[in-house]
XYZ file of C-alpha atoms in Angstrom:
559
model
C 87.841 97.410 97.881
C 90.038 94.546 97.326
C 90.999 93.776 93.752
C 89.586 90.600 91.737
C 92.411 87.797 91.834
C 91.358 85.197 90.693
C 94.141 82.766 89.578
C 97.516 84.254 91.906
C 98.845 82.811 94.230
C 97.409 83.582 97.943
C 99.390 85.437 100.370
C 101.791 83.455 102.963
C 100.058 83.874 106.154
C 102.084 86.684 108.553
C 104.508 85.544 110.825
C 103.819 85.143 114.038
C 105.789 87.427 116.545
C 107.122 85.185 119.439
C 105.678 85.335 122.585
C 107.227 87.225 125.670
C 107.763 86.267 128.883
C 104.646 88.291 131.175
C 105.921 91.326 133.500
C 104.752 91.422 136.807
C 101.837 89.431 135.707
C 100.886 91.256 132.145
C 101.670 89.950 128.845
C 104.137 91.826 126.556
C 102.028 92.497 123.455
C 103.583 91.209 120.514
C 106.331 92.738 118.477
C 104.474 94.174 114.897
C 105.458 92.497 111.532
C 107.430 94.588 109.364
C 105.272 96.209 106.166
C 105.901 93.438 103.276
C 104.902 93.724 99.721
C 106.286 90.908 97.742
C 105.396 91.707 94.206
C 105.675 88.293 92.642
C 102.522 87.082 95.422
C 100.843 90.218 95.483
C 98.025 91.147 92.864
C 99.708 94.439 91.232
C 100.006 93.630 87.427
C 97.075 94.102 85.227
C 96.524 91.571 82.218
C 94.068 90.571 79.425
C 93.514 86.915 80.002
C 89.955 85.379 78.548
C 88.122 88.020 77.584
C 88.856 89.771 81.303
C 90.763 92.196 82.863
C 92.715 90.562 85.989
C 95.555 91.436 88.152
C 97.805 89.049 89.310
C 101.430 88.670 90.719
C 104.831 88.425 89.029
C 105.148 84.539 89.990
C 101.473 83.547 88.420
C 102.178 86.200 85.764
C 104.901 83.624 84.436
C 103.143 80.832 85.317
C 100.129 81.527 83.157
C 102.058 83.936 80.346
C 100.760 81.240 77.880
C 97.254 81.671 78.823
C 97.607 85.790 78.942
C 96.609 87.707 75.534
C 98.352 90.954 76.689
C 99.968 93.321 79.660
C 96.953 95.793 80.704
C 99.449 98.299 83.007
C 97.321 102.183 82.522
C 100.592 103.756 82.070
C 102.937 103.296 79.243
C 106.521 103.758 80.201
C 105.612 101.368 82.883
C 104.686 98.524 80.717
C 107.228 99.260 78.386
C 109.384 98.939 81.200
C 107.656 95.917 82.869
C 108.063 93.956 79.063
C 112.286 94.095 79.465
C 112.434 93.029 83.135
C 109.960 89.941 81.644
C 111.832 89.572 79.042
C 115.203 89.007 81.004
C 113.622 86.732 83.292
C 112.160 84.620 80.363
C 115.745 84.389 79.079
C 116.899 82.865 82.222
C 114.224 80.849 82.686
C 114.438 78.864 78.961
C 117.605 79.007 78.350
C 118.087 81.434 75.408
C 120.433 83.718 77.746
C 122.593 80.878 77.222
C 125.756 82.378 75.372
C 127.537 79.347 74.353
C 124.745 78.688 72.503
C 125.496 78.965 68.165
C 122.828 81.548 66.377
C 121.352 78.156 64.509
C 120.765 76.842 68.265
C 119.489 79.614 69.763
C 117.148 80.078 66.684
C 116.239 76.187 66.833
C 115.469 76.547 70.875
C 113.444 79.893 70.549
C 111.225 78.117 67.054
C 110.408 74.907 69.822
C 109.336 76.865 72.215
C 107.001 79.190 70.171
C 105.616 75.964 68.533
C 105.597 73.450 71.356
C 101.901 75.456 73.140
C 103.442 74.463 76.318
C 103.985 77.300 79.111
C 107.198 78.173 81.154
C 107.922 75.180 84.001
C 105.927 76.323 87.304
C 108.546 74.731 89.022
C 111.415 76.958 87.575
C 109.371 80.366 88.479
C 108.767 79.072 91.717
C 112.593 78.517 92.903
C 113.456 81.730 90.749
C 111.305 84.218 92.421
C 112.448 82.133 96.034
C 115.996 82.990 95.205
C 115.208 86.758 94.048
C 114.456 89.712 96.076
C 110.918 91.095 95.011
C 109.480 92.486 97.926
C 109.215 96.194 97.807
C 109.678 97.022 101.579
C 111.995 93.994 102.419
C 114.332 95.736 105.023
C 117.423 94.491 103.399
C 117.112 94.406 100.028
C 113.949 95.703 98.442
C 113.278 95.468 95.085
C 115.311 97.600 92.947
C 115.886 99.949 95.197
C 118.537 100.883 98.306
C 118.135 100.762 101.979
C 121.184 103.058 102.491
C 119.577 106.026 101.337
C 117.535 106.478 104.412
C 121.108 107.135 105.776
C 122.411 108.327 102.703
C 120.064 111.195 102.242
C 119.730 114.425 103.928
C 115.865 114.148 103.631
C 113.053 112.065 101.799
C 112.405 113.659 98.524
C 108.237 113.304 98.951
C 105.786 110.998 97.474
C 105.385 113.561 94.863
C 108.408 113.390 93.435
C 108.426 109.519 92.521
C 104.491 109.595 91.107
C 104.955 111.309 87.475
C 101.824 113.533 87.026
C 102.091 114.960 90.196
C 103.372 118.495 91.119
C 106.212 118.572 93.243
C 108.460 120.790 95.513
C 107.856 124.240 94.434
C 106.009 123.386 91.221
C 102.353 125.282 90.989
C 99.607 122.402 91.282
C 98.033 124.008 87.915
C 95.095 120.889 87.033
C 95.860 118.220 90.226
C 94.994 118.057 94.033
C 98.249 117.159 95.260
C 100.681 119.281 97.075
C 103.803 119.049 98.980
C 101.808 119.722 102.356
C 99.330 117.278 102.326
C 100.669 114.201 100.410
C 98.214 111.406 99.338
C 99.783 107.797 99.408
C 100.597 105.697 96.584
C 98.287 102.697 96.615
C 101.685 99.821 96.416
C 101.309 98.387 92.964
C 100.893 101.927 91.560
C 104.297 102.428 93.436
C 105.615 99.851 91.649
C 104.865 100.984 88.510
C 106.056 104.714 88.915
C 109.037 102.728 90.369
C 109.534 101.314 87.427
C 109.433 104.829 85.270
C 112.120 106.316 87.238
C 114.804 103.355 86.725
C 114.239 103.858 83.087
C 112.777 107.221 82.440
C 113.810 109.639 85.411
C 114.857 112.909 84.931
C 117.917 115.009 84.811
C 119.102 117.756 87.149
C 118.486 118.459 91.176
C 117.702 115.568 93.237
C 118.180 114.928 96.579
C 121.091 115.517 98.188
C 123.360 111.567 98.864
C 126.388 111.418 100.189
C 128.183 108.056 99.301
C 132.121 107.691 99.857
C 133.875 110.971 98.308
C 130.747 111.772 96.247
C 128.316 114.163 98.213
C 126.073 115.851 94.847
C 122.238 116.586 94.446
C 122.121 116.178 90.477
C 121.170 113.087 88.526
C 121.580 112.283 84.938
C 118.659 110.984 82.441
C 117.485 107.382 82.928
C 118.440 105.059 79.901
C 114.949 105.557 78.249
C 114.036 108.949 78.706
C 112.295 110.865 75.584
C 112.645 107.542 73.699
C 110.307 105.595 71.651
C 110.264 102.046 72.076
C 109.207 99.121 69.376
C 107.535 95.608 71.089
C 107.134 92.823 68.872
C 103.258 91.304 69.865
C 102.295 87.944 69.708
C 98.842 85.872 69.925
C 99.844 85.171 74.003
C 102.237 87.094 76.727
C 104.410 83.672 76.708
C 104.495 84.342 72.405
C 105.497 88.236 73.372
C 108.324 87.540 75.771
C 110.042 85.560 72.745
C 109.660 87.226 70.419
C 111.167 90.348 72.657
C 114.332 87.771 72.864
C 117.717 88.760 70.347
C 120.659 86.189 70.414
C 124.083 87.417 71.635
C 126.898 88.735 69.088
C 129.801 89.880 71.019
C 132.657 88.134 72.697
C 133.340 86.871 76.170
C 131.104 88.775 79.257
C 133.998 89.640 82.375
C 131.151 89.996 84.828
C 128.518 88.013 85.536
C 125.376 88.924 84.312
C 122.118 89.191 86.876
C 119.281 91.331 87.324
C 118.947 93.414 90.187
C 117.157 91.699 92.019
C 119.553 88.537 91.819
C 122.516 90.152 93.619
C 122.964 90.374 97.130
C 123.581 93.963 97.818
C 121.934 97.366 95.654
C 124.325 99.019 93.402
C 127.184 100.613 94.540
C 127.819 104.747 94.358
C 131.095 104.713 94.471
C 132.788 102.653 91.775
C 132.047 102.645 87.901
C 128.520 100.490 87.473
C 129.181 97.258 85.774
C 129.133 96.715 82.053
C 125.641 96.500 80.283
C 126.598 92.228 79.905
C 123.631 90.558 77.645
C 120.960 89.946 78.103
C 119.754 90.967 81.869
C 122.083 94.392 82.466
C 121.323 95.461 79.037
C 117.651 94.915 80.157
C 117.726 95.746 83.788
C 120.621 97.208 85.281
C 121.498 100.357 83.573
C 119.590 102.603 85.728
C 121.261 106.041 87.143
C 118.623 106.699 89.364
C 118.530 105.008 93.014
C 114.818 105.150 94.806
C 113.807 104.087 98.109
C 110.087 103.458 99.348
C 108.785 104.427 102.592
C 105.477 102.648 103.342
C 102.703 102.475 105.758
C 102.117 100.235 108.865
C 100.604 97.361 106.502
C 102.432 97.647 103.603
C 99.159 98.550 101.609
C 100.934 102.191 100.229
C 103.539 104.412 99.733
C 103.580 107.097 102.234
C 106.817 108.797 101.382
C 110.119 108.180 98.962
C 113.627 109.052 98.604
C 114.818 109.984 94.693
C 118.458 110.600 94.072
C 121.552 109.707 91.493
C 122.536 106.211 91.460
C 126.111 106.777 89.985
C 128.490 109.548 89.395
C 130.196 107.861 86.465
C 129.349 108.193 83.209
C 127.011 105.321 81.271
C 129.019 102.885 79.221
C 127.542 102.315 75.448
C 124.841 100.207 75.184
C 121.862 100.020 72.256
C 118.701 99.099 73.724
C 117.507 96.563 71.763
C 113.838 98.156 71.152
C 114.395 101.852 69.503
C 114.738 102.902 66.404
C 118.578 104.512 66.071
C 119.347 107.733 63.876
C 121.752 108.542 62.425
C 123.163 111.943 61.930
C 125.999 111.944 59.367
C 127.075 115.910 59.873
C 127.143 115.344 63.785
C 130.441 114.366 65.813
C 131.120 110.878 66.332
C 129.792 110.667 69.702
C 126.388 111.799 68.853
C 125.999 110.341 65.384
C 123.315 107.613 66.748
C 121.121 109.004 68.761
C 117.618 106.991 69.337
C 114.347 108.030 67.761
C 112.907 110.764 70.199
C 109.097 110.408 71.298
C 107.095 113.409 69.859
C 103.151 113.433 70.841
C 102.382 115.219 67.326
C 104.057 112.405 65.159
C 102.021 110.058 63.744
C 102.989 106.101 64.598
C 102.730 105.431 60.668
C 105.835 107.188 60.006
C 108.169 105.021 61.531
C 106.459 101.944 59.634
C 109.748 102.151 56.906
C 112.269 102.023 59.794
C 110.757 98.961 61.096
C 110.640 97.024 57.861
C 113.996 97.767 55.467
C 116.572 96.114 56.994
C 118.922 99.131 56.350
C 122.434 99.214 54.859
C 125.665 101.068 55.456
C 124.220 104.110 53.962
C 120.848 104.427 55.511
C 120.574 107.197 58.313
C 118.099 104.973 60.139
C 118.664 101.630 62.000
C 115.781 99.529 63.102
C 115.260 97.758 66.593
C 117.993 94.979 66.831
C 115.462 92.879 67.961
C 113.450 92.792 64.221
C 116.399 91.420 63.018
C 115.879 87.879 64.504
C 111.675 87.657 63.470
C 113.219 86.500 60.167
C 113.469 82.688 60.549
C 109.829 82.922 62.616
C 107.290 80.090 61.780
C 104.993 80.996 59.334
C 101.570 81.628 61.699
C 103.471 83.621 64.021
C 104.923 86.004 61.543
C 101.700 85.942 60.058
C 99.963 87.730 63.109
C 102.795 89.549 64.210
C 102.130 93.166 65.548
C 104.558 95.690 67.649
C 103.337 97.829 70.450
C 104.515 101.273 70.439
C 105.186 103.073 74.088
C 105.912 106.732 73.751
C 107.338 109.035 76.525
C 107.219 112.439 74.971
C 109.976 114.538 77.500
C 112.378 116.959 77.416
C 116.154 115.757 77.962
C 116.112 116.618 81.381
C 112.724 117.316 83.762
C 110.047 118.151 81.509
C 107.280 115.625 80.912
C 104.931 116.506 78.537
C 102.589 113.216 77.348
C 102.819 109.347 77.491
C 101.102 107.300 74.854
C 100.400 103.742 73.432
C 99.657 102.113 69.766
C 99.422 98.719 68.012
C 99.956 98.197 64.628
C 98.031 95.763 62.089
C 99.942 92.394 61.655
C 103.037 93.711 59.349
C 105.737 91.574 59.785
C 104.832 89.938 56.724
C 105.726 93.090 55.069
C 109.349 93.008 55.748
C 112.074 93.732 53.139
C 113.286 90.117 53.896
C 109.741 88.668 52.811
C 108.369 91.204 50.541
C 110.300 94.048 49.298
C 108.205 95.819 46.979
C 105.805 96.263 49.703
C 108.367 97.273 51.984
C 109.612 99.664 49.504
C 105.851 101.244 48.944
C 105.512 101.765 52.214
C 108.703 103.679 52.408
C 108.132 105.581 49.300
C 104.685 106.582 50.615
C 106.023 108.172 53.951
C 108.844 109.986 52.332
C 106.300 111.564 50.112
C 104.084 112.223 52.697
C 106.820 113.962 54.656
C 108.060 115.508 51.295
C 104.681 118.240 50.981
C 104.282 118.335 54.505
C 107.580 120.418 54.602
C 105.996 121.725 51.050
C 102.853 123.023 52.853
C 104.189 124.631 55.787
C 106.819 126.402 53.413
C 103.987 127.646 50.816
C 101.525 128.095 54.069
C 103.476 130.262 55.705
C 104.689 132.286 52.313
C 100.912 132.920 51.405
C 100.511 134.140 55.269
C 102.945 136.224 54.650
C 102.097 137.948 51.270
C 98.294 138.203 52.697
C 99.674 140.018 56.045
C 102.426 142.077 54.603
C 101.502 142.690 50.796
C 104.435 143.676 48.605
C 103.913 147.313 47.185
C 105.062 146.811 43.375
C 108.559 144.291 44.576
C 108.724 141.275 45.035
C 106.470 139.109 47.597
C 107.737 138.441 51.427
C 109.516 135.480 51.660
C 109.506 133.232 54.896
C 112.211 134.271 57.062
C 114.414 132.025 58.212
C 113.748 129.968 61.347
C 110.272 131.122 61.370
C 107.642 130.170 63.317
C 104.662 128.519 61.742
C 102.028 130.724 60.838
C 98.129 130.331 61.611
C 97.683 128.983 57.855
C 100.628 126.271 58.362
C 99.470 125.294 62.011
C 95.773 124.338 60.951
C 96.546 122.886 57.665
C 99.124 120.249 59.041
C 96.764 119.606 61.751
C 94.103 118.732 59.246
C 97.033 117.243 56.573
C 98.284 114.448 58.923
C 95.330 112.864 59.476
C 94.259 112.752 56.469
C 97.652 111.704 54.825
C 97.438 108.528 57.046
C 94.650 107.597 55.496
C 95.714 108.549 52.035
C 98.942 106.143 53.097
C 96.763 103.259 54.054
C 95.043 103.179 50.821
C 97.760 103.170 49.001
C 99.195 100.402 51.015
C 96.571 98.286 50.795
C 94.350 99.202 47.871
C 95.922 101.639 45.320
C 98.851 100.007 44.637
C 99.149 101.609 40.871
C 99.223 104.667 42.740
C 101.682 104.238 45.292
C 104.528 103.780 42.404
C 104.564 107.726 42.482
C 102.580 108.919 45.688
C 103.218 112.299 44.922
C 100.213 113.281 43.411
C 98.252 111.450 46.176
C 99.543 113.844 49.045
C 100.108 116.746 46.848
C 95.867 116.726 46.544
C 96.046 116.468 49.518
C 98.127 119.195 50.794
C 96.248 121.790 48.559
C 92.712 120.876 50.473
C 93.930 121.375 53.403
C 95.188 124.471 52.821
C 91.846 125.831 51.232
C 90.571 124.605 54.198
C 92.641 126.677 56.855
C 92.495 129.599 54.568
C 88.836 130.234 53.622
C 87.612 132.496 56.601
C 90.447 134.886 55.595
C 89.632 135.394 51.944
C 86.777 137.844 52.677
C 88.570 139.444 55.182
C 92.253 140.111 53.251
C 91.621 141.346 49.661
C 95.535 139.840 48.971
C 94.563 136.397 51.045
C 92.957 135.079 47.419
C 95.845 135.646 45.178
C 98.338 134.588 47.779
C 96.397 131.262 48.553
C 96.128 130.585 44.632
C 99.950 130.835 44.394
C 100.652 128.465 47.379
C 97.995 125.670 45.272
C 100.224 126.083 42.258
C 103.036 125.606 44.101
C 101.787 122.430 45.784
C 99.924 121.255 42.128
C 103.801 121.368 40.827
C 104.838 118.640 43.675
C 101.832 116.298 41.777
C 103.707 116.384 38.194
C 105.249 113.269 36.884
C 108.431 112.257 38.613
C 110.564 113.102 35.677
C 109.346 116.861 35.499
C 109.471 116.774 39.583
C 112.804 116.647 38.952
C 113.579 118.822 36.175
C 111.463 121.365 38.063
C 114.246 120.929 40.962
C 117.176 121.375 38.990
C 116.179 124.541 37.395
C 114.969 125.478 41.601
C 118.691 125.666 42.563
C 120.594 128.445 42.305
């Protein structure tokens, strides 16, 4: 079934193979057209546009970005992906890649273009995406990947092995249908996407085997992205998106030029050190250490089969993608001081709220997304409805993939420290709170667990040991605590603001329900379980004191 497209551009009829001179009084049939899969013609981007769900090319993409509420791709790490190779193209195509350009310019150009209504010039997509090589299975230069690995390569590395989800190699087949011996194809703007995953997400470790000049190796290092959690400021449109996603440049002169991909005329090279990570499109596009190549079918309608392997033996020069969250860890070495914010499935999105709104000093061990510090100077509707989209990867550093996942956030940005720092300040006092009796509760949790498991005989209590485990108690009670702290946090964001000058009490409540809660069918089963839970809600009721004896209480706690 053919998907709805109802406002991209139609395909370029197929050329027409020329016609042979007849043998012996036969014609020669004609020669077959290569497979061709230009993405920027071809539906394979879903959108929100009008109330609908569509799917439409790269090229109308642009064209109608204005019209477009929102990207629609199913899988996260692809749109989060998709949003910087947009976002590097929108540079380009209004000018605010333009270097030369003061901060007060680039501000002024960004402000008349969010204001003006107008969309991008069709014009200007049109002889970009002539000039750039976007078709997937172009024989020459596909899109972002390299022809030479079909030489390169000692084998294709499977179909499998590019789709994320799906077991490959030896790898047991434990809840899908696919396996090594019968590989399904990859309908070709799903390929796209997952093609899109590995530049920025691939994994670590054993790859297929390329040989390229003196480096012959099977192992690949992490893509940029991988087990990172990335911020998107949202706007009212796509167009509104795309600018927002811009940040000005800050450094000195770029030595190389600076293209996407798709703008140079031959893939990356294996051999030599990759280029520098030049603003805005290599810091966006071309940091990849993973090189892919697609093998489709007849028509070009699917994937049939796919070569994965490393990219580059060199290491990755620095580079801070403007979209994470950085932390900092003051006790590491220098070279892993910043590290960015890690996606983790059971972390709430509310928690990172305070990192997105303080602005941060030299002493703060968290460093917001670069690209919230130029929403500042925004006009006052579009700060107004400002949101960020969240796109989680939750993996291992190296080949485990555990969960992707998505979130939007009310309209905040009014919220900032620049435009209202006692809010800004709530909000951060509320989530350090919050995360203040969570570590109370599993501590007193697991301490009750253990005096109702392992009852003292006339000393003194069993302590948690250290490094342990959480115990049944501390498992279900943050299970039921974090949900119920978020909306404890939201109320005093919004509502109890009298409260949320000391929090404490708030989540201390809090804390102690939930851990009535995950302890009740034990107390008429242990005879110690009672006394043991009682001591853990004291413990907790002491975090809900006034700040002042909070604190006293601490001092006298050290030894």
């Amino acid at each position: 079934m053919q998907r709805p497209n109802v406002l991209s551009t139609p395909d370029p009829p197929a050329p027409r193979a020329a016609a042979r001179p007849a043998l012996h009084g036969k014609e020669t049939p004609p020669v077959p057209s290569p497979p061709a899969y230009p993405v920027d013609l071809r539906p394979c981007i879903p959108v929100h546009m009008a109330g609908q769900h569509q799917t439409l090319g790269l090229r109308e993409v642009l064209i109608q970005a204005h019209r477009i509420d929102d990207l629609a791709l199913p899988l996260p790490p692809a749109q989060s992906a998709l949003l910087r190779l947009l976002t590097a193209i929108t540079a380009e195509l209004t000018g605010l890649d333009d270097a030369n350009l003061s901060l007060e310019e680039w501000h002024e150009r960004r402000t008349d273009l969010l204001t003006s209504g107008r969309g991008l010039k069709a014009q200007d997509i049109h002889d970009y995406c002539d000039a750039a090589a976007l078709d997937l299975y172009d024989q020459r230069r596909p899109l972002l990947q390299d022809p030479r690995l079909a030489a390169q390569c000692t084998k294709t590395s499977g179909i499998n092995k590019l789709v994320l989800g799906r077991p490959a190699g030896n790898n047991i087949a434990w809840l899908s249908p696919h396996t090594d011996t019968a590989p399904r194809p990859v309908p070709s703007d799903e390929a796209f996407w997952h093609l899109l995953i590995q530049h920025y997400y691939g994994a670590a470790g054993r790859c297929t085997t390329r040989s390229a000049g003196p480096h012959t190796s099977g192992r690949a290092t992490a893509g940029p992205l991988r087990s990172t959690l990335s911020f998107h400021p949202q706007g009212a449109t796509l167009l509104e998106t795309l600018l927002l996603h811009q940040f000005p440049y800050r450094g000195g002169p770029q030595d190389s030029p600076d293209t996407c991909p798709w703008q140079e005329p031959e893939p990356p090279d294996p051999v030599n050190p990759p280029p520098p990570a030049t603003w805005p499109k290599r810091l966006l596009t071309g940091r990849s250490r993973h090189a892919v190549l697609l093998v489709p079918n007849a028509d070009g309608s699917a994937a049939t089969d796919a070569y994965l392997t490393w990219a580059t033996q060199h290491p990755a020069y620095p580079a801070t993608d403007p979209y994470l969250i950085i932390d900092t860890h003051t006790r590491a070495k220098a070279e892993q001081r910043d590290t960015p914010r890690r996606a983790d499935a059971d972390r709430a999105l509310w928690r990172d709220l305070d990192a997105l709104l303080l602005a941060g000093d030299e002493n703060s061990t968290q460093r917001r997304p670069t690209v919230f510090d130029t929403l500042n100077d925004l006009p006052a509707p579009v700060r107004a409805r400002l949101r960020v989209r969240v796109c989680g990867f939750d993996q291992d550093g190296r080949t485990t993939n555990s969960i992707w996942y998505t979130a939007q956030t009310p309209p905040l940005w009014n919220w900032a420290e620049e435009h209202d720092p006692p809010t800004a300040r709530r909000i951060a006092a509320c989530r350090q709170a919050a995360e203040h009796l969570a570590a109370l509760l599993r501590t007193h949790a697991n301490t009750a667990w253990n005096e109702t498991q392992n009852p003292a005989t006339g000393g003194t209590p069993p302590a948690p040991r250290r490094g342990q485990r959480p115990s049944r108690w501390a498992r279900e009670a943050l299970a039921l605590y974090w949900p119920r702290a978020e909306q404890a946090f939201w109320n005093l964001v919004n509502h109890n603001t009298d409260e949320a000058s000391d929090p404490y009490p708030v989540f201390a409540r809090t804390a102690a329900d939930v851990l009535r809660q995950a302890a009740r069918p034990d107390l008429a089963r242990h005879q110690t379980a009672g006394p043991a839970l009682a001591r853990a809600v004291r413990a907790l009721a002491a975090a809900a004191a006034p700040a002042s004896r909070r604190k006293k209480a601490a001092r006298h706690a050290q030894p």
